[in-house]
Short mmCIF file of C-alpha atoms and ligand atoms in Angstrom, two decimals:
data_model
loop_
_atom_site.label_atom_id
_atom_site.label_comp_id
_atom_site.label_asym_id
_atom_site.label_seq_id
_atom_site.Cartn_x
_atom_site.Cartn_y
_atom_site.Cartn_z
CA UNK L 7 8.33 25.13 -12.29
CA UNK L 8 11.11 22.53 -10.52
CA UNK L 9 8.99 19.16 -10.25
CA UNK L 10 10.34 17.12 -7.36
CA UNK L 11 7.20 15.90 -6.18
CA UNK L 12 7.26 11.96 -8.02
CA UNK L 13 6.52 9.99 -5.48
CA UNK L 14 2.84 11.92 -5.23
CA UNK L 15 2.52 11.45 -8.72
CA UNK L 16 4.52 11.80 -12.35
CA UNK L 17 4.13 13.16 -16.07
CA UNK L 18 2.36 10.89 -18.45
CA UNK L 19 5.05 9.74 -20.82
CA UNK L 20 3.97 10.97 -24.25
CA UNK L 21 4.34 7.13 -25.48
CA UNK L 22 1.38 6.62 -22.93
CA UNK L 23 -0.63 9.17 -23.99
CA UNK L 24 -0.75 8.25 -27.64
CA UNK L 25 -1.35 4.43 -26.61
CA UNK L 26 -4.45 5.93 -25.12
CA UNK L 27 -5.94 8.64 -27.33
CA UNK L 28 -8.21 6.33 -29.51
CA UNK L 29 -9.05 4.79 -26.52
CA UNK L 30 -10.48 8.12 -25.21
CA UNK L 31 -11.57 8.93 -28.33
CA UNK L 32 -13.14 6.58 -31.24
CA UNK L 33 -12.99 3.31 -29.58
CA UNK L 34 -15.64 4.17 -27.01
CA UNK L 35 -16.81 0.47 -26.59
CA UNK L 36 -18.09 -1.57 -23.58
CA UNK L 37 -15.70 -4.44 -23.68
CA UNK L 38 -18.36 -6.40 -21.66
CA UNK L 39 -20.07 -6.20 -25.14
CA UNK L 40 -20.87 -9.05 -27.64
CA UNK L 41 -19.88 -7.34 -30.83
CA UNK L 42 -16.69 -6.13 -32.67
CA UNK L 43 -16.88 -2.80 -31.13
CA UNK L 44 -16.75 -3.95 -28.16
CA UNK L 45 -14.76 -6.86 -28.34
CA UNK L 46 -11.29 -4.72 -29.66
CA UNK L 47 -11.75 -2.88 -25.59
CA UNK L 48 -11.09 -6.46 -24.72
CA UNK L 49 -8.76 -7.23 -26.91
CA UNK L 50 -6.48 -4.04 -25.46
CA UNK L 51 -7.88 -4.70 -21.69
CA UNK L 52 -6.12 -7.75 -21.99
CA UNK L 53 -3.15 -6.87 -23.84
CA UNK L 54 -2.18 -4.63 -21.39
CA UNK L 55 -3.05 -7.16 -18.78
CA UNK L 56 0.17 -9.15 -19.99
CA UNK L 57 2.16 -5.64 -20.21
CA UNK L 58 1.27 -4.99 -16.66
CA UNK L 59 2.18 -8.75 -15.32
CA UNK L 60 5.35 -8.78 -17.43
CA UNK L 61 6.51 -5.76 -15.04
CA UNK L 62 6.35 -8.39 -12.27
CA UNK L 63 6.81 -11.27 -13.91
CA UNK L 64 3.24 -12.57 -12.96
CA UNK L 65 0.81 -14.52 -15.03
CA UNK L 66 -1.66 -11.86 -17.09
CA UNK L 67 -4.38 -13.89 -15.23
CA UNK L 68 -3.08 -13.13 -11.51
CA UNK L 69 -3.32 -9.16 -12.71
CA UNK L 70 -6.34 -7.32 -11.57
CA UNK L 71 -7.21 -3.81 -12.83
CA UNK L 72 -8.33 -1.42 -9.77
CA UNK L 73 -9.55 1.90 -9.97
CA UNK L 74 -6.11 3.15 -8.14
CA UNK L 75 -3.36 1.86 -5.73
CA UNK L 76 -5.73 2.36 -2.75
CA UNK L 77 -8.81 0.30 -3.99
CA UNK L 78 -5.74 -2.34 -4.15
CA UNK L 79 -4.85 -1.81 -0.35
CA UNK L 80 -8.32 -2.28 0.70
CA UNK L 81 -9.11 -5.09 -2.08
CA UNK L 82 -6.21 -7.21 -0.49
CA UNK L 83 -6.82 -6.81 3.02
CA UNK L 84 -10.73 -6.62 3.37
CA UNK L 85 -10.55 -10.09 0.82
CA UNK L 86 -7.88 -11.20 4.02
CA UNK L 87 -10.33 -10.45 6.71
CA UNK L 88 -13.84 -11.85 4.73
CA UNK L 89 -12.22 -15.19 4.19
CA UNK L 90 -10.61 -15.85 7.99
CA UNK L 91 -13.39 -14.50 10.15
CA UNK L 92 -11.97 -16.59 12.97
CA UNK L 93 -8.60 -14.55 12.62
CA UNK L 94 -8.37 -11.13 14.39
CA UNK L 95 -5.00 -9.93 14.04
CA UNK L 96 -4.28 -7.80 11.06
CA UNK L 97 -0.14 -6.81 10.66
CA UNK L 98 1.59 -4.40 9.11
CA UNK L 99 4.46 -2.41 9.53
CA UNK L 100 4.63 1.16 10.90
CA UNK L 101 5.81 2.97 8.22
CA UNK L 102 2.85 1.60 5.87
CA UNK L 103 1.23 4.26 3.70
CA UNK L 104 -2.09 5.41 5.42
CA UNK L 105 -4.12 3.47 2.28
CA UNK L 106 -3.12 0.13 4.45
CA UNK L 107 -2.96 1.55 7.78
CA UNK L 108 -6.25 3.43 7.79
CA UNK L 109 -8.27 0.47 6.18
CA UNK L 110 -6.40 -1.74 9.14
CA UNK L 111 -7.30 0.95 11.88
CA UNK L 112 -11.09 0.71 10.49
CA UNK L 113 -11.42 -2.68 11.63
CA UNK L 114 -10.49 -2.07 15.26
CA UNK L 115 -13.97 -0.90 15.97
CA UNK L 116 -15.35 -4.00 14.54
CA UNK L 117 -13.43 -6.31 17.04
CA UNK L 118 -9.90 -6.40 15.28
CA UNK L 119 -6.54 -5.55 16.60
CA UNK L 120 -3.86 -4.19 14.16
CA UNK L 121 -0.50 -4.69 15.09
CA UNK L 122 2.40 -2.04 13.66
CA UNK L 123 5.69 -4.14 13.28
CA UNK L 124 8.64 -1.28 14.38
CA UNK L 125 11.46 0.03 12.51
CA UNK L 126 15.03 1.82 13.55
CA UNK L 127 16.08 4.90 13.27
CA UNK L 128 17.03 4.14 9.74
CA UNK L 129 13.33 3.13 8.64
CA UNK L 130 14.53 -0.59 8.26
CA UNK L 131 11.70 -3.33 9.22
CA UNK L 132 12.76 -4.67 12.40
CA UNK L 133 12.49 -8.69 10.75
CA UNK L 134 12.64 -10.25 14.13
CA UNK L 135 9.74 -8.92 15.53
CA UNK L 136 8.50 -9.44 12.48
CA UNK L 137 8.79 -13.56 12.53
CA UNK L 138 7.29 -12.79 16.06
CA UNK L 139 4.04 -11.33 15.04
CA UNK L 140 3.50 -13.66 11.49
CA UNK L 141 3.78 -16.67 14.30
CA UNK L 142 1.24 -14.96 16.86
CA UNK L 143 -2.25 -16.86 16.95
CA UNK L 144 -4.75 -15.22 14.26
CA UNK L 145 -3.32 -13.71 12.15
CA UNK L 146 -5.61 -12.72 9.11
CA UNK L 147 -3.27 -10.96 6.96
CA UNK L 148 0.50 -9.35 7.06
CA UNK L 149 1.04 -5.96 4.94
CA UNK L 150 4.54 -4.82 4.52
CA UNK L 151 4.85 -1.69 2.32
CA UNK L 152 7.62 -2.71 -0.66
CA UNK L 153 9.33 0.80 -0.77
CA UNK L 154 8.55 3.63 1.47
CA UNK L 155 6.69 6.95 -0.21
CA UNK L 156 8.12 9.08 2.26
CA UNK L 157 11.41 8.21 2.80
CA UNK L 158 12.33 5.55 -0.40
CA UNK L 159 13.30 2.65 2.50
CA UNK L 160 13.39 -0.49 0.62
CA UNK L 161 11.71 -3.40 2.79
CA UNK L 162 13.29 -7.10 3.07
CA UNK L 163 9.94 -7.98 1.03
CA UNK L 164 11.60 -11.81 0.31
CA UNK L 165 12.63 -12.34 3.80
CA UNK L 166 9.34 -10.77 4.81
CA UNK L 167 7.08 -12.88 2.81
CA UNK L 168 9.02 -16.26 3.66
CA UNK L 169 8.97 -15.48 7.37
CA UNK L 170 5.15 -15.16 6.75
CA UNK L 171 4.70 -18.11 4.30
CA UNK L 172 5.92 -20.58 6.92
CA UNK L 173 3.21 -19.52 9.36
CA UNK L 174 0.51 -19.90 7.02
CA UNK L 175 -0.70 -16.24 6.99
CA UNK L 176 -1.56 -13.90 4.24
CA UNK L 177 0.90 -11.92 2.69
CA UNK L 178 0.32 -8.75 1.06
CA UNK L 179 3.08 -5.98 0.04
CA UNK L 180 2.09 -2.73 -1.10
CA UNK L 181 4.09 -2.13 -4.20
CA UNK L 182 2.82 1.30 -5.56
CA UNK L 183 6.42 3.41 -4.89
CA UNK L 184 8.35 0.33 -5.62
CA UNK L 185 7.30 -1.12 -8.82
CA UNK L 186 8.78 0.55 -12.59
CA UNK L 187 11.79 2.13 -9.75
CA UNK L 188 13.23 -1.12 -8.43
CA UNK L 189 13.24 -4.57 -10.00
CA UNK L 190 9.97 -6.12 -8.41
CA UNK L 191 9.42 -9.97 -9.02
CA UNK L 192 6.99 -12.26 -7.58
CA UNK L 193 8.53 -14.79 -9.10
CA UNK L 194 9.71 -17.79 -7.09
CA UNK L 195 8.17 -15.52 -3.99
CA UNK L 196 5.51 -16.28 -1.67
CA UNK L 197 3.77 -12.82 -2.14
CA UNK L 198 -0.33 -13.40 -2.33
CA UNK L 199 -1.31 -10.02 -3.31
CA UNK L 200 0.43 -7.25 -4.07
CA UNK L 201 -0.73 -3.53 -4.92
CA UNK L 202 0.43 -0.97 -8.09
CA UNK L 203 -0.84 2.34 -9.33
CA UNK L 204 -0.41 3.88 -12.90
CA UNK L 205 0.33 7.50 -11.72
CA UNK L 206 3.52 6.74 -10.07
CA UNK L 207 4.76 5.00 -13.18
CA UNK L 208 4.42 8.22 -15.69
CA UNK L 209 0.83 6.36 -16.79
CA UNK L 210 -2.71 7.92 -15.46
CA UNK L 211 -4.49 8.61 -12.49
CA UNK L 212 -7.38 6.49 -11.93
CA UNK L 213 -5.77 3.29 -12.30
CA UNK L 214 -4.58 0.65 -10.29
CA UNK L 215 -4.29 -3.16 -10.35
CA UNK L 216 -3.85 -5.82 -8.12
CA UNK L 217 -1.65 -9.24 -8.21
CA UNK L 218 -3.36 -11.72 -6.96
CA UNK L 219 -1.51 -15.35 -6.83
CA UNK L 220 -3.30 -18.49 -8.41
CA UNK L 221 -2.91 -20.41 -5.50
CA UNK L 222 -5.38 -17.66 -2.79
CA UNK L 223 -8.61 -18.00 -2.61
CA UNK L 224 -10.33 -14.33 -2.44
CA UNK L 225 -13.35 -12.43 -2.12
CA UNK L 226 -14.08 -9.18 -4.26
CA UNK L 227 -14.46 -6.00 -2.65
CA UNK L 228 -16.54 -4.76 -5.74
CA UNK L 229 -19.86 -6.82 -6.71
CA UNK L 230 -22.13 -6.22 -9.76
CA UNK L 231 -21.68 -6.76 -13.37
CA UNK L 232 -18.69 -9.73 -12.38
CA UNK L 233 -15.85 -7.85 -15.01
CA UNK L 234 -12.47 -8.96 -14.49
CA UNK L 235 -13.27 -12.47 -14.02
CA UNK L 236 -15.97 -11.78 -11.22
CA UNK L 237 -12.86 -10.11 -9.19
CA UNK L 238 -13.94 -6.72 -9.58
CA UNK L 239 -17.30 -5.63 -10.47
CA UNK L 240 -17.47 -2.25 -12.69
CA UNK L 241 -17.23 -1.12 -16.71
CA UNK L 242 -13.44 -0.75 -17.38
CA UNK L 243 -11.70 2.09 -17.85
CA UNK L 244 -10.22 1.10 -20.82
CA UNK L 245 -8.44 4.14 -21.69
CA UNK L 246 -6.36 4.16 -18.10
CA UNK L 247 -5.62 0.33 -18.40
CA UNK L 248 -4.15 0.88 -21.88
CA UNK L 249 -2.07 3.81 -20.47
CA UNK L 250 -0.89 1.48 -17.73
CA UNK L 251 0.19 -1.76 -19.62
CA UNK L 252 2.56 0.94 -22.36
CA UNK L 253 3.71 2.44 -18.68
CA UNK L 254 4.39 -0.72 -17.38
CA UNK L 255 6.12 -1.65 -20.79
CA UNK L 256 8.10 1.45 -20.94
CA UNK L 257 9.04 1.00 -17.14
CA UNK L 258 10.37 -2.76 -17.34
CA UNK L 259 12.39 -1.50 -20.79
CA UNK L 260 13.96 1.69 -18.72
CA UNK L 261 14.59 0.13 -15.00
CA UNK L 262 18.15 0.53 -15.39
CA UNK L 263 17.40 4.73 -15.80
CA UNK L 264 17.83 3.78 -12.03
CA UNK L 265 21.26 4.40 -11.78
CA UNK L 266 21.20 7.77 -13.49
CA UNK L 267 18.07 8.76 -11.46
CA UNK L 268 20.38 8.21 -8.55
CA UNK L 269 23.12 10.02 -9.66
CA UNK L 270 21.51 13.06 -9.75
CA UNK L 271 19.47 12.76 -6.44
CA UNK L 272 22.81 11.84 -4.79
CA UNK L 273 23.88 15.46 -6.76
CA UNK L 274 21.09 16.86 -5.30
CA UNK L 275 21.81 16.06 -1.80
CA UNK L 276 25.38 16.33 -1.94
CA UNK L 277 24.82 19.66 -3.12
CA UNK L 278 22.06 20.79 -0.31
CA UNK L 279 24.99 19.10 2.42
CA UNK L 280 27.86 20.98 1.28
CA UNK L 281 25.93 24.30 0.96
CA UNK L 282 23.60 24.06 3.89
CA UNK L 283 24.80 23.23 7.65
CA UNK L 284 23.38 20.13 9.55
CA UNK L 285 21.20 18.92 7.14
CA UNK L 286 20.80 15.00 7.83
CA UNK L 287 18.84 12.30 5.46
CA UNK L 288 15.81 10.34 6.70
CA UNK L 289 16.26 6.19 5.93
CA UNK L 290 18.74 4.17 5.06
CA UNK L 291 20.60 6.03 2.83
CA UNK L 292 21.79 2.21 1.09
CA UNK L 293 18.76 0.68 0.92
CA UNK L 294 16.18 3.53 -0.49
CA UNK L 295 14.65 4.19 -4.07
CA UNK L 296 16.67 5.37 -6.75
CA UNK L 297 14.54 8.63 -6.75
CA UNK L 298 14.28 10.18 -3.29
CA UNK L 299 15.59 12.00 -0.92
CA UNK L 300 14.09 12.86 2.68
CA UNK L 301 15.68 15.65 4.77
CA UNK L 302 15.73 16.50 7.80
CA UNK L 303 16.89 20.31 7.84
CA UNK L 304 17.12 21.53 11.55
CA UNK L 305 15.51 24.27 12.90
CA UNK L 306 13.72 24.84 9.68
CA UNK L 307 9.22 24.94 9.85
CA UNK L 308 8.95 22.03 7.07
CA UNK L 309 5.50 23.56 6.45
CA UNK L 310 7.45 27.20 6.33
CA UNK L 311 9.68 25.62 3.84
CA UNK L 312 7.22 24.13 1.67
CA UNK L 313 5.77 27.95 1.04
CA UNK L 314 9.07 29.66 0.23
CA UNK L 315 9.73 27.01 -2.43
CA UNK L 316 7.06 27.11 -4.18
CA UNK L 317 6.97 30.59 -3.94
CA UNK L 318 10.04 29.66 -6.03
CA UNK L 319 8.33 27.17 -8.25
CA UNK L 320 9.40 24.53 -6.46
CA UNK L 321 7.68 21.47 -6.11
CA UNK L 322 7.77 19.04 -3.40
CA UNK L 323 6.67 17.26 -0.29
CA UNK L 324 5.83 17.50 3.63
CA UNK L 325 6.48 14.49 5.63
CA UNK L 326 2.78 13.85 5.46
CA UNK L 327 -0.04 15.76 4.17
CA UNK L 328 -4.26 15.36 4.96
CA UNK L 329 -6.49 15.70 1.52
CA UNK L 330 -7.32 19.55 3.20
CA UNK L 331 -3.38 20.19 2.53
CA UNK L 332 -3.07 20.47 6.63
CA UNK L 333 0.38 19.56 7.42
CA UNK L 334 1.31 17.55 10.30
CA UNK L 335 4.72 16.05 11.09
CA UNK L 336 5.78 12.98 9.35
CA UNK L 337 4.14 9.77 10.91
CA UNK L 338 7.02 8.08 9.17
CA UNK L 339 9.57 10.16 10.46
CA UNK L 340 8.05 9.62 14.24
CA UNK L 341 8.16 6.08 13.84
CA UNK L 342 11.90 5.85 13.37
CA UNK L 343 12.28 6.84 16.50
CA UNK L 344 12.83 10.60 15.56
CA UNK L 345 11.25 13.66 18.11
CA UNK L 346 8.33 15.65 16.49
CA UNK L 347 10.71 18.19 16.05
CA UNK L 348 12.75 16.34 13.45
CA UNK L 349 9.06 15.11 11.91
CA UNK L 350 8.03 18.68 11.50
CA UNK L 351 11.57 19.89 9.84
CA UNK L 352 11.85 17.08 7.30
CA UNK L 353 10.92 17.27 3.69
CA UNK L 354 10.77 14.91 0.61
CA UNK L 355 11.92 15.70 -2.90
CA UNK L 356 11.29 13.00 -4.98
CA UNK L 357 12.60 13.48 -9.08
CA UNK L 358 12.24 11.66 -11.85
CA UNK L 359 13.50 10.19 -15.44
CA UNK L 360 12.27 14.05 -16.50
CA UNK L 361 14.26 15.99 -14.12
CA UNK L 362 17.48 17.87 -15.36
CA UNK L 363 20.79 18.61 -14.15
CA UNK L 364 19.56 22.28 -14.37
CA UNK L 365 16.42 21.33 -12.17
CA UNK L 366 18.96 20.09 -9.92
CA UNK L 367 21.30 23.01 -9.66
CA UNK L 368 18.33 25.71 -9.50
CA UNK L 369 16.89 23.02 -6.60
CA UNK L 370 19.49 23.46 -4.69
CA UNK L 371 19.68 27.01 -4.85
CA UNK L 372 16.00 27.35 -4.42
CA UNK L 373 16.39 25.56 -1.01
CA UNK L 374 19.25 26.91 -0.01
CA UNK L 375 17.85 30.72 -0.56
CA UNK L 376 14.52 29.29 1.25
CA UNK L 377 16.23 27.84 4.53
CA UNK L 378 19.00 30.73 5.03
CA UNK L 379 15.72 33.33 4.81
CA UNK L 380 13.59 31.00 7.59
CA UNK L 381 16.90 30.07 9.60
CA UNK L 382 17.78 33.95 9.70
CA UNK L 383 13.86 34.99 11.30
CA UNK L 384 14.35 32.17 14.07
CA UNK L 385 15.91 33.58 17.26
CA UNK L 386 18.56 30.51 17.39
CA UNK L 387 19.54 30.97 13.28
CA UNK L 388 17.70 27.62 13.20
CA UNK L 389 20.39 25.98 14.54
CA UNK L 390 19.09 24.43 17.86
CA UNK L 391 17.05 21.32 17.95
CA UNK L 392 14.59 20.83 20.48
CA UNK L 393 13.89 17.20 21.10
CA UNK L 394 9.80 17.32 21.65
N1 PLP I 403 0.59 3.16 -1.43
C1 PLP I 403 1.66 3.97 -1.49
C2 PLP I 403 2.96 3.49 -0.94
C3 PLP I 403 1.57 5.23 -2.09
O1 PLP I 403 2.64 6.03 -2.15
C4 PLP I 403 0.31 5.63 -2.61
C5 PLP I 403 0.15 6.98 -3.19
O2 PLP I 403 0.81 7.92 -2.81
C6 PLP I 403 -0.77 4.74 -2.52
C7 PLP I 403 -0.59 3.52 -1.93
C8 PLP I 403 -2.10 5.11 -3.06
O3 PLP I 403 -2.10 5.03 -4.48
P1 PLP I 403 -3.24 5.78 -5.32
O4 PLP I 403 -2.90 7.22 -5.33
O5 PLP I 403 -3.18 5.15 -6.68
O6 PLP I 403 -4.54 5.48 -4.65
#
């Protein structure tokens, strides 16, 4: 198998693993308990609470522990809504992943409005419009995603969250693809919440955790027993919150991997160019994580393409996929002003620390063999592009 899926999710690093065997294992303690037993859970709970902050260079008591990136999103922005119920606006860009879209689009039945701040064709954050729509009347909250899963577009999160600050809204980034790939600081920033997730950091599913800055005030999404400082209600999961803090660790000690990650994506895609006519990248091919590449290959059934390679063991990603596996052409690729055509005919590898120069070389054959094989059964040789 050829792994180029790492945006969906990554390896554990063994390192992580071990950190969380006796967690798993022997240490089986509440942490909300009085005793020894329980009291070394909270002991590592909160040890990895000051791994997890280090990676953003936030305050161990501004970290929250989710159960996933997702329960982040909606943490952030339903806390947004509950605490300005005069405020009916909710912002966010259009490219946002749908775990901040969806939850915005939920409210419109209940009387909200969400508002999708647009893009170019290069998936860069249009920042006027931007300062237009933080300076609108109402606003409860503004979500701009930090890095894009689809494409690796970097957003102007500074600018973003500045523009916001001085109108007195909200500001929430959604950090999952961004954080352990790029340096992300909150440091000096006016960011009030911003969302992570183990699995995209080579730590375990099930995990997540929120930053939330001293200064906001906030409501829980998750009542009950009052654990993490009465900000999330539920028994840790000690064992995934261990994992996360030696991810985070590992990823703050290895950000500059970057550059090598990129070198070999950039081999990647040089190679596909060179070999493969038209081919064409989705986002800003500057200002994108060091790890992916989106491609637009013309003529080419995305979902058609998808099959071949992993017929070929290869594995990687539609624009956008629904939890049945459906695919439907890229939302993100449609909002950069692209036709469904070029949505439906682009596809996202996404490597990672793990992947070889080998990987890369039998990639690009694999995709090469794949498109000449669906280019060859299409009347045109693929080489048309209808703009629907
Ligand atoms: N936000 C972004 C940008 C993502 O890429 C993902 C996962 O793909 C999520 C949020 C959701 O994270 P999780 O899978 O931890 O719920």
């Amino acid at each position: 198998m050829i792994y180029l899926d790492n945006n969906a999710t990554t390896a554990i690093d063994p390192e992580v693993r071990e950190a969380m065997m006796p967690w798993l294992v022997e240490n089986y303690g509440n942490p909300s308990a009085g005793y020894r037993f329980g009291k070394i859970a909270r002991k590592a709970i909160e040890a990895a609470r000051e791994q997890v902050a280090d990676l953003i260079d936030a305050q161990p008591e501004e970290i929250v522990f989710t159960s996933c990136g997702t329960e982040s999103n909606n943490t952030a922005i339903q806390s947004a809504i509950g605490l300005r119920p005069e405020s009916k606006t909710l912002l966010c860009s259009d490219v946002e992943h749908s775990a901040v879209l969806e939850v915005m689009q939920h409210f419109d039945s209940r009387g909200y409005d969400h508002r999708l701040n647009p893009v170019d064709s290069s998936g860069d954050l249009d920042l006027d419009a931007w300062k237009d729509n933080v300076a609108a009347e109402g606003v409860a909250i503004a979500s701009l995603i930090w890095a894009n899963n689809e494409t690796g577009v970097i957003s102007p999160v500074e600018r973003a969250a500045e523009l916001t600050a001085e109108c007195g809204v909200f500001f929430h980034t959604d950090a999952v693809q961004a954080v352990g790939k790029i340096q992300v600081s909150v440091r000096d920033l006016p960011i009030h919440a911003l969302s992570m997730s183990a699995h995209k950091i080579y730590g375990p599913k099930g995990v997540g955790a929120l930053f939330l800055s001293r200064d906001v005030r906030f409501q829980p999404l998750l009542w009950g027993g009052g654990q993490e400082s009465e900000r999330r209600s539920g028994t840790e999961n000690v064992a995934g919150i261990v994992g996360f803090g030696k991810a985070a660790e590992l990823a703050k000690s290895r950000l500059d991997e970057g550059e090598s990650i990129a070198a070999k994506r950039d081999t990647f895609e040089e190679g596909l160019i060179s070999e493969i006519p038209d081919i064409e990248i989705n986002g800003n091919p500057k200002r994108r994580l060091p790890n992916t590449s989106n491609l637009y290959f013309p003529g080419v059934d995305g979902e058609g393409l998808l099959i071949l390679l992993d017929e070929a063991g290869v594995c990687c990603s539609p624009g956008s996929a629904c939890s049945t596996g459906a695919v439907q052409p890229s939302r993100i690729v449609k909002a950069m002003g692209h036709p469904s055509a070029r949505a439906r005919s682009s596809v996202r590898f996404s490597i990672s620390r793990n992947t070889t120069m080998d990987e890369i070389r039998e990639g690009i054959a694999a995709v090469r063999t794949a498109v000449g094989k669906l280019r060859v059964t299409m009347p045109s040789g693929g080489r048309v592009v209808i703009n629907s």
